[in-house]
Tab-separated table of C-alpha atoms and ligand atoms in Angstrom:
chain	number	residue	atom	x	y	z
A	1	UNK	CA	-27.695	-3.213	6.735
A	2	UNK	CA	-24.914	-0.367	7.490
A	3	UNK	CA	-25.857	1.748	10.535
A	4	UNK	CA	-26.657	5.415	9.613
A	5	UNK	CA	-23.686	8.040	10.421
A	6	UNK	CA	-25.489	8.337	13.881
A	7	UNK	CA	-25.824	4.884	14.664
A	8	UNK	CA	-22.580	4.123	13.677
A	9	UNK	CA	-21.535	7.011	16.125
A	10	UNK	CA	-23.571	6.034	18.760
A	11	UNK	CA	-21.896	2.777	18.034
A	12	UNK	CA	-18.450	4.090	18.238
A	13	UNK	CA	-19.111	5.918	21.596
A	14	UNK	CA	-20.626	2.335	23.549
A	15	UNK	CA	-17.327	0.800	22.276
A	16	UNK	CA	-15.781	3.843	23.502
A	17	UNK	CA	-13.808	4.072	19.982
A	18	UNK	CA	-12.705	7.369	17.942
A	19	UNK	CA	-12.057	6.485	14.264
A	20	UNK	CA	-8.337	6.547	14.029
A	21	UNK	CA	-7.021	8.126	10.961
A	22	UNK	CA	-3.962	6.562	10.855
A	23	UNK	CA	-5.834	3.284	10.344
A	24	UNK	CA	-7.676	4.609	7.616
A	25	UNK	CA	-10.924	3.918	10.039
A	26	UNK	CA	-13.293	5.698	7.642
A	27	UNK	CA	-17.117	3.239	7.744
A	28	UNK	CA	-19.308	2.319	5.372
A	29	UNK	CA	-22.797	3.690	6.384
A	30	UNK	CA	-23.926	3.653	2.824
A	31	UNK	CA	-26.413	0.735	2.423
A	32	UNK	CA	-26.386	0.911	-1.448
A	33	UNK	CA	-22.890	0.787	-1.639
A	34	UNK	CA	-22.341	-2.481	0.853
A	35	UNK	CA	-25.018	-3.884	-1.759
A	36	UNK	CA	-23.188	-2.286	-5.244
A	37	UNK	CA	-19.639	-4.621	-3.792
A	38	UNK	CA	-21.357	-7.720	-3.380
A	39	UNK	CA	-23.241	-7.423	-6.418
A	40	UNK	CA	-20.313	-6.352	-8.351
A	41	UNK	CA	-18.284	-8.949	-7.248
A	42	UNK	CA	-20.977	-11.743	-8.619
A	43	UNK	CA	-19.415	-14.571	-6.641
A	44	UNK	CA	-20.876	-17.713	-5.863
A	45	UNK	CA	-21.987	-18.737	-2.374
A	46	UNK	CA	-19.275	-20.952	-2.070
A	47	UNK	CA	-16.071	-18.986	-3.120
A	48	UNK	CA	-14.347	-17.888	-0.498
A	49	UNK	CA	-13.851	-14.180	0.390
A	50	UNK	CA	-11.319	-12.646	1.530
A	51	UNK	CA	-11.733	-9.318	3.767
A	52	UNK	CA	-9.154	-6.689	4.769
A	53	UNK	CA	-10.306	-4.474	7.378
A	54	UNK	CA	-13.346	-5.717	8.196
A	55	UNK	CA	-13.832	-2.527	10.711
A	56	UNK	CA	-17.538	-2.607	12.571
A	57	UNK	CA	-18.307	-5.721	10.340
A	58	UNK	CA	-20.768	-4.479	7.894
A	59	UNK	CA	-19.676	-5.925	4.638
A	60	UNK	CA	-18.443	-8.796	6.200
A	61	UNK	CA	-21.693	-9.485	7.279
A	62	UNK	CA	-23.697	-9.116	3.903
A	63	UNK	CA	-20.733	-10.911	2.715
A	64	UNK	CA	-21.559	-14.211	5.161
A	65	UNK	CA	-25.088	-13.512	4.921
A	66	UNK	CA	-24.456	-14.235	1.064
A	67	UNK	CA	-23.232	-17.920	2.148
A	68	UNK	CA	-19.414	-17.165	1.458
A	69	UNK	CA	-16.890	-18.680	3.594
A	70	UNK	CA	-14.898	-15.268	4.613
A	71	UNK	CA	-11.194	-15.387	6.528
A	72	UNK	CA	-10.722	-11.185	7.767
A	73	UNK	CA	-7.755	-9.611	8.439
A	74	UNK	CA	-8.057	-6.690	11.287
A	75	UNK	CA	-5.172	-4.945	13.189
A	76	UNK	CA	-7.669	-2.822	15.534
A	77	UNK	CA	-7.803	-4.784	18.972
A	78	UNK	CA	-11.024	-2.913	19.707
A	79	UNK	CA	-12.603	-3.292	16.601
A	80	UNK	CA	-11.747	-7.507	16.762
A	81	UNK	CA	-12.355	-7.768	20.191
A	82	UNK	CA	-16.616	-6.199	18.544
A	83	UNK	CA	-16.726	-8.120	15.459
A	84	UNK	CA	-15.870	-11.829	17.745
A	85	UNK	CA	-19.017	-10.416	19.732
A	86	UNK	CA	-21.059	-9.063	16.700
A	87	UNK	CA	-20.472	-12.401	14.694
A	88	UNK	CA	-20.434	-14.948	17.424
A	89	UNK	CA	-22.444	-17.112	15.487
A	90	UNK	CA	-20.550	-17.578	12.418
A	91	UNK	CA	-17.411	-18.190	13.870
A	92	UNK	CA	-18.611	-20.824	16.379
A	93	UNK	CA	-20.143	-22.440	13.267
A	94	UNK	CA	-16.427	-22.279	10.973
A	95	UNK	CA	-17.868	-19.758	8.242
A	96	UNK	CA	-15.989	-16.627	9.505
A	97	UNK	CA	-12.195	-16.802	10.410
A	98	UNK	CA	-10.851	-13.761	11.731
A	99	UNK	CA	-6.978	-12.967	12.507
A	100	UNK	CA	-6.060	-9.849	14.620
A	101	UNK	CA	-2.970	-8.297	12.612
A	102	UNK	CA	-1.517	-6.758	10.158
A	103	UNK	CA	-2.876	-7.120	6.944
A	104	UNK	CA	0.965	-6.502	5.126
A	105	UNK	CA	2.302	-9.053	6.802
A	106	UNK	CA	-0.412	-11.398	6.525
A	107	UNK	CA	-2.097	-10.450	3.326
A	108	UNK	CA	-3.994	-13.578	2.989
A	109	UNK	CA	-4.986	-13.812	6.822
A	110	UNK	CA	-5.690	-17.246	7.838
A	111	UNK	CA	-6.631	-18.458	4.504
A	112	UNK	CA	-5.191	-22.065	4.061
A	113	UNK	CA	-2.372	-21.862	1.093
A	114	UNK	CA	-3.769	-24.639	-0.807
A	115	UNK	CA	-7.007	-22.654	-1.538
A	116	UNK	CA	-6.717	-22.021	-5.276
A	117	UNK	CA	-10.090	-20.347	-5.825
A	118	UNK	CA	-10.811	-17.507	-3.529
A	119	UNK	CA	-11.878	-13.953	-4.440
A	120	UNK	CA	-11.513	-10.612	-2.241
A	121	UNK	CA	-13.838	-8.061	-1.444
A	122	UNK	CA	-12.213	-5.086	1.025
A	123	UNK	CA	-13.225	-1.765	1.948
A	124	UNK	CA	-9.163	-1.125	2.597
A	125	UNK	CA	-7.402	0.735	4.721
A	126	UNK	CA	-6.021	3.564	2.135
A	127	UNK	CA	-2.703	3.846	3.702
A	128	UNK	CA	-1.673	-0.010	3.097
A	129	UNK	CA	-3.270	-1.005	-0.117
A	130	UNK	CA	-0.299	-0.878	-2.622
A	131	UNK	CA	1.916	-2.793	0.270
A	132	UNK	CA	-1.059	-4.976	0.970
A	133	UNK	CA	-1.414	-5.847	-3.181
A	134	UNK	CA	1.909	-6.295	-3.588
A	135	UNK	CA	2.174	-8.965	-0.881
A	136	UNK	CA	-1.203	-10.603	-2.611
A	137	UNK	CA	0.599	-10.378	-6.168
A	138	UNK	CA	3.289	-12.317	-4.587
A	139	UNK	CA	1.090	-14.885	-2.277
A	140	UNK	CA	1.272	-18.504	-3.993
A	141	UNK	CA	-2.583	-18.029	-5.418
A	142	UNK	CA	-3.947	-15.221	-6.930
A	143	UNK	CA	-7.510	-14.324	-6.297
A	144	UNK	CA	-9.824	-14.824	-9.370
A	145	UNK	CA	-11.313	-11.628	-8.146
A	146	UNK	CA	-10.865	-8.532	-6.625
A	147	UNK	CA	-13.361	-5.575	-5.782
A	148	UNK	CA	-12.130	-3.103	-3.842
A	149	UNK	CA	-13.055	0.121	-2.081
A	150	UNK	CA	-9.984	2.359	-2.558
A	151	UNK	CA	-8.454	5.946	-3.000
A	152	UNK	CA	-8.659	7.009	-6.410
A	153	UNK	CA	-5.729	8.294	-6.804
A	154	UNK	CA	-4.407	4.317	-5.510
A	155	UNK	CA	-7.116	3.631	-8.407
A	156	UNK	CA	-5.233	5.751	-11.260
A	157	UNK	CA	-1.934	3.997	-10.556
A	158	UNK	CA	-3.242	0.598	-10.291
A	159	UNK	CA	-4.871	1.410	-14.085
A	160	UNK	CA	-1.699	3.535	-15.290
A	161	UNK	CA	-0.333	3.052	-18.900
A	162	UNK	CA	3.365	3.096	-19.673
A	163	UNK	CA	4.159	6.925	-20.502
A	164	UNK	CA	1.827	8.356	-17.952
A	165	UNK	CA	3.210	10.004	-14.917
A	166	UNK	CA	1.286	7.283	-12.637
A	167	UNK	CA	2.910	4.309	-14.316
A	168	UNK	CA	4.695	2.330	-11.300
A	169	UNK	CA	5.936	-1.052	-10.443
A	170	UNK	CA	2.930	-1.985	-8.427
A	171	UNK	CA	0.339	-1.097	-12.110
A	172	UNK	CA	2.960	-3.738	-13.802
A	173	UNK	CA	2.837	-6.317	-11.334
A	174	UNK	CA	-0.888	-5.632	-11.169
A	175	UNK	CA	-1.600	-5.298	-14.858
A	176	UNK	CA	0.230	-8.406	-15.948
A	177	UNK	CA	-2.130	-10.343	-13.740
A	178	UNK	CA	-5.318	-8.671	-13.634
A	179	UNK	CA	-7.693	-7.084	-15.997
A	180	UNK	CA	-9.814	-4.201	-15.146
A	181	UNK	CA	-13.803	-5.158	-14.974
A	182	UNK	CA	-15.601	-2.270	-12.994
A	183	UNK	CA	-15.251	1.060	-11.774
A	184	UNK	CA	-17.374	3.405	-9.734
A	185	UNK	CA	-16.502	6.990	-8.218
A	186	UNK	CA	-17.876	6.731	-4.644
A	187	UNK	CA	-18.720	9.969	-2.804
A	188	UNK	CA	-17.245	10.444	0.536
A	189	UNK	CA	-20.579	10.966	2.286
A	190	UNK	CA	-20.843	7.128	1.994
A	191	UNK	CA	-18.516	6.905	5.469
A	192	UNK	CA	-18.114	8.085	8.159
A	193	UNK	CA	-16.362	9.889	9.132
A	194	UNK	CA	-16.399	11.267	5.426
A	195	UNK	CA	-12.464	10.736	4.174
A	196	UNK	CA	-10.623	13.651	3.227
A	197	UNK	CA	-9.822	12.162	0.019
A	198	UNK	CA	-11.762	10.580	-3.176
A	199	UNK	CA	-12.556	6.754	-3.140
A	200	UNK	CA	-13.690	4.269	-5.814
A	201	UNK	CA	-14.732	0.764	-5.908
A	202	UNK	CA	-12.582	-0.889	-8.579
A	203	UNK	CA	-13.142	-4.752	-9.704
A	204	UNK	CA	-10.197	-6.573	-11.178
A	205	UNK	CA	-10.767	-10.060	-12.472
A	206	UNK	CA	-7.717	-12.408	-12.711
A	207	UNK	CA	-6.547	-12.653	-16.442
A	208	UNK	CA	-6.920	-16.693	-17.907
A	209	UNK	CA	-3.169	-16.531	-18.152
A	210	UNK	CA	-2.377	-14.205	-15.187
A	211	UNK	CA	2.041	-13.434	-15.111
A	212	UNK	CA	3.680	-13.552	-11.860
A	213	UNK	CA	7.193	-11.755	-11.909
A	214	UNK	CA	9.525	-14.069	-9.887
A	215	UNK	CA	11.698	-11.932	-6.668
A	216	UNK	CA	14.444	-10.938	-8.517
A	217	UNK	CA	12.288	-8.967	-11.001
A	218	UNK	CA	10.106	-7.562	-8.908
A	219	UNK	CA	13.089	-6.209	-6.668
A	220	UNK	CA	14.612	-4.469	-9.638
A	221	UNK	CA	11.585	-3.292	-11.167
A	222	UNK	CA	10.528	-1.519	-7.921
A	223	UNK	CA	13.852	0.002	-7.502
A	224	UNK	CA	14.425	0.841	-11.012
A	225	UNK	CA	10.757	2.827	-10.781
A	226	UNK	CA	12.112	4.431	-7.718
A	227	UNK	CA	14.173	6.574	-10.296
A	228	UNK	CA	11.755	6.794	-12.997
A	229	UNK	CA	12.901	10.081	-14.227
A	230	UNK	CA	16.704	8.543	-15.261
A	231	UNK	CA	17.134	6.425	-18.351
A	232	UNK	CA	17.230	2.811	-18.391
A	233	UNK	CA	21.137	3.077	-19.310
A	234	UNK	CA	22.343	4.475	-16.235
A	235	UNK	CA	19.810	3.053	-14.300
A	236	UNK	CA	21.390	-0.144	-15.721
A	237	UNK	CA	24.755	0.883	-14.435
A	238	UNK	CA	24.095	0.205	-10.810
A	239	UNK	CA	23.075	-3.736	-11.637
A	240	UNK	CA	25.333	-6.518	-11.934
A	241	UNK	CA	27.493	-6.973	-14.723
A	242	UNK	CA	25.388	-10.312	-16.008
A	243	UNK	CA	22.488	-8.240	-15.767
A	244	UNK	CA	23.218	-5.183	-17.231
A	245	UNK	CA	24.683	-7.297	-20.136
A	246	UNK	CA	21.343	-9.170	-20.930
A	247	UNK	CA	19.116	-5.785	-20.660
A	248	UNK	CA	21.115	-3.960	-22.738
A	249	UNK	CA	21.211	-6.476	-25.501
A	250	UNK	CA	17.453	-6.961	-25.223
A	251	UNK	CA	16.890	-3.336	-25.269
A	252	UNK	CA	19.626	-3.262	-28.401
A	253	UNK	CA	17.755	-5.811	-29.971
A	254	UNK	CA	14.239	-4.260	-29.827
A	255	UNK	CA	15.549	-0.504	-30.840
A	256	UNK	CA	14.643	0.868	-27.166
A	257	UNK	CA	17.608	3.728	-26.884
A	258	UNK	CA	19.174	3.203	-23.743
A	259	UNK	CA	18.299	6.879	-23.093
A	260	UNK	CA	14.719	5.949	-22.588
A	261	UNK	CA	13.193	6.403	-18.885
A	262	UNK	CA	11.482	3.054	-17.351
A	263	UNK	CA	7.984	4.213	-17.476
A	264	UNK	CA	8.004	4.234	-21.128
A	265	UNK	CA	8.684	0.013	-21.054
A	266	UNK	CA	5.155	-1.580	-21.159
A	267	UNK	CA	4.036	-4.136	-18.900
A	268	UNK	CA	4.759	-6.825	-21.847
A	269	UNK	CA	8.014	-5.191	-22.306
A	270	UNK	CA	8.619	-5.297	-18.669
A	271	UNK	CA	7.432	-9.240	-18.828
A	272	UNK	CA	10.448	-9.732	-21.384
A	273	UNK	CA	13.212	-7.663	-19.782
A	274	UNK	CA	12.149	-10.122	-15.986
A	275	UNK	CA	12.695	-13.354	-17.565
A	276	UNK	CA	16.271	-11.901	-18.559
A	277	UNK	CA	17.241	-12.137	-14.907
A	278	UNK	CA	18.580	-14.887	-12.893
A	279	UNK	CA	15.851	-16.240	-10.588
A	280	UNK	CA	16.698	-17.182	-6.561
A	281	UNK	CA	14.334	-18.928	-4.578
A	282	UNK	CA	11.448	-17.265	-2.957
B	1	SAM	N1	-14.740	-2.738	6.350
B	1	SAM	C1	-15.174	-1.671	7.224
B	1	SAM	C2	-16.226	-0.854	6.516
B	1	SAM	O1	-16.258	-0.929	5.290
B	1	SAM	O2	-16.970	-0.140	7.170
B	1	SAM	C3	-14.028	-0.794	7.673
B	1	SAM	C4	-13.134	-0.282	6.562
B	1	SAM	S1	-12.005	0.931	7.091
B	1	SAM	C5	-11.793	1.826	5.588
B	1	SAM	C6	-10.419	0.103	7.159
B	1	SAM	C7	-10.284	-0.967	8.239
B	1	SAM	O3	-8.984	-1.543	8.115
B	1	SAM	C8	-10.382	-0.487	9.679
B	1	SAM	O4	-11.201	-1.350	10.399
B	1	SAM	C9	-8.938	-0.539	10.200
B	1	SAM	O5	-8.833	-0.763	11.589
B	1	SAM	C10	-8.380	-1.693	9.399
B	1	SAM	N2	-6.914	-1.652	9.208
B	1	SAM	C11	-6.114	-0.566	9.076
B	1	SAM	N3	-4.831	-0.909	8.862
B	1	SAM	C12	-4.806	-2.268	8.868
B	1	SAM	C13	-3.763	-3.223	8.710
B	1	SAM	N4	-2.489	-2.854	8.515
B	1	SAM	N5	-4.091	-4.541	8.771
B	1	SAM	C14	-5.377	-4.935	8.983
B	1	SAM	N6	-6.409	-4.063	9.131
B	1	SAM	C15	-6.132	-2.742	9.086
């Protein structure tokens, strides 16, 4: 079970630790809630979990409670130095593997490559999540599952349609991979300390035919979306010849006015105009 807001307080002071906000250190102390992810995600005991942030440990412990195997990712020295005391047990006995970094340059943690079925359930650090998902949309396997604690606003951009003014690179790469497949608003007096923004716990189950953009596509889209408010033409301009040659015929070819801004190309659209461009090795 979570520790109250006092507990974990009293918690925080015998590890003499102050929630730093830069780290997006913001607990869960909300016992229904730990319960609500681990439900939500509906996993069976032996699919591995992946964690990001696992903070004073308290979903990661409902989470190995549950049977999973789960491999953590935590950049506070502090905070791994509690949870190798806290969970002593289950990593002498291999069921929790925890690596001390950071989570964007290690989005999978220590999770072997060749695991192709693995799910994620994170209560992230707000700050990193779209850098931490794009690294995961690019990792060799893609979860089959993803529930995740996050900022709404993060929440609205993941979910954004093409035409909206939250439409990004990081809700194509997402969207082309991932359907949506829960939501819930979560109020902030589920942490503590409270955050000063909104959260929600979104779920995101890997689509049965999930697209990965190759580099080269996801490079362009992410710096053609850095400009979202020019059209596509110019935009176009800045790309290599060979390139701008093949978009502008397929955007020719499909009536798309070369006047158009990026965010109005869908995420199928966007699938189209990717395989147009020369791939390089990963
Ligand atoms: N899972 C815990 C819970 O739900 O109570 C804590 C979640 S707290 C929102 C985010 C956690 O992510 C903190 O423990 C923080 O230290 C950790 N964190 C922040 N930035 C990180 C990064 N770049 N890589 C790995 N962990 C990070």
């Amino acid at each position: 079970m979570p520790l109250s807001p006092s507990e974990t307080s009293e918690l925080l002071r015998q590890l003499d630790h102050r929630p730093k906000k830069k780290l997006g250190q913001n607990f869960l102390v909300d016992g229904n809630l730990v319960q609500k992810s681990v439900k939500m995600a509906d996993l069976s005991p032996n699919c591995p979990v992946l964690e990001i942030g696992p903070g004073l440990g308290t979903l990661t412990e409902k989470l190995l409670l549950a049977g999973h195997k789960v491999y953590a990712v935590e950049i506070d020295r502090r905070l791994d130095a509690h949870l190798r005391q806290r969970l002593a047990n289950f990593i002498e006995s291999g069921q929790f593997d925890l690596l001390r970094a950071d989570a964007v340059k290690f989005p999978t943690g220590n999770l072997p490559s060749s695991t192709s079925e693995y799910a994620v359930v994170a209560n992230l650090p707000y700050a990193i999540s779209s850098a931490w998902m794009e690294g995961i949309l690019g990792s060799p396997s893609l979860p089959i599952r993803m529930v995740m604690m996050l900022q709404k606003e993060a929440t609205e951009r993941m979910l954004a349609k093409s035409g909206t003014k939250a439409y990004n690179a990081l809700s194509i790469f997402l969207q082309t991979s991932f359907r949506q497949a829960g939501y819930h608003s979560v109020p902030g007096q589920c942490f503590h300390p409270a955050p000063a923004v909104d959260s929600a716990l979104l779920r995101m189950d890997r689509k049965a035919q999930p697209y990965v953009f190759h580099k080269t596509a996801r490079t362009l889209i992410r710096r053609i979306f850095t400009q979202r408010r020019k059209q596509l033409g110019g935009l176009l301009k800045k790309e290599s010849k060979e390139v701008q040659q093949r978009m502008s015929s397929w955007l020719e070819k499909n009536q798309i006015c070369p006047t158009t801004r990026p965010e109005k190309i869908t995420a199928e659209q966007w699938i189209e105009l990717g395989k147009l461009l020369p791939t390089v090795e990963e």
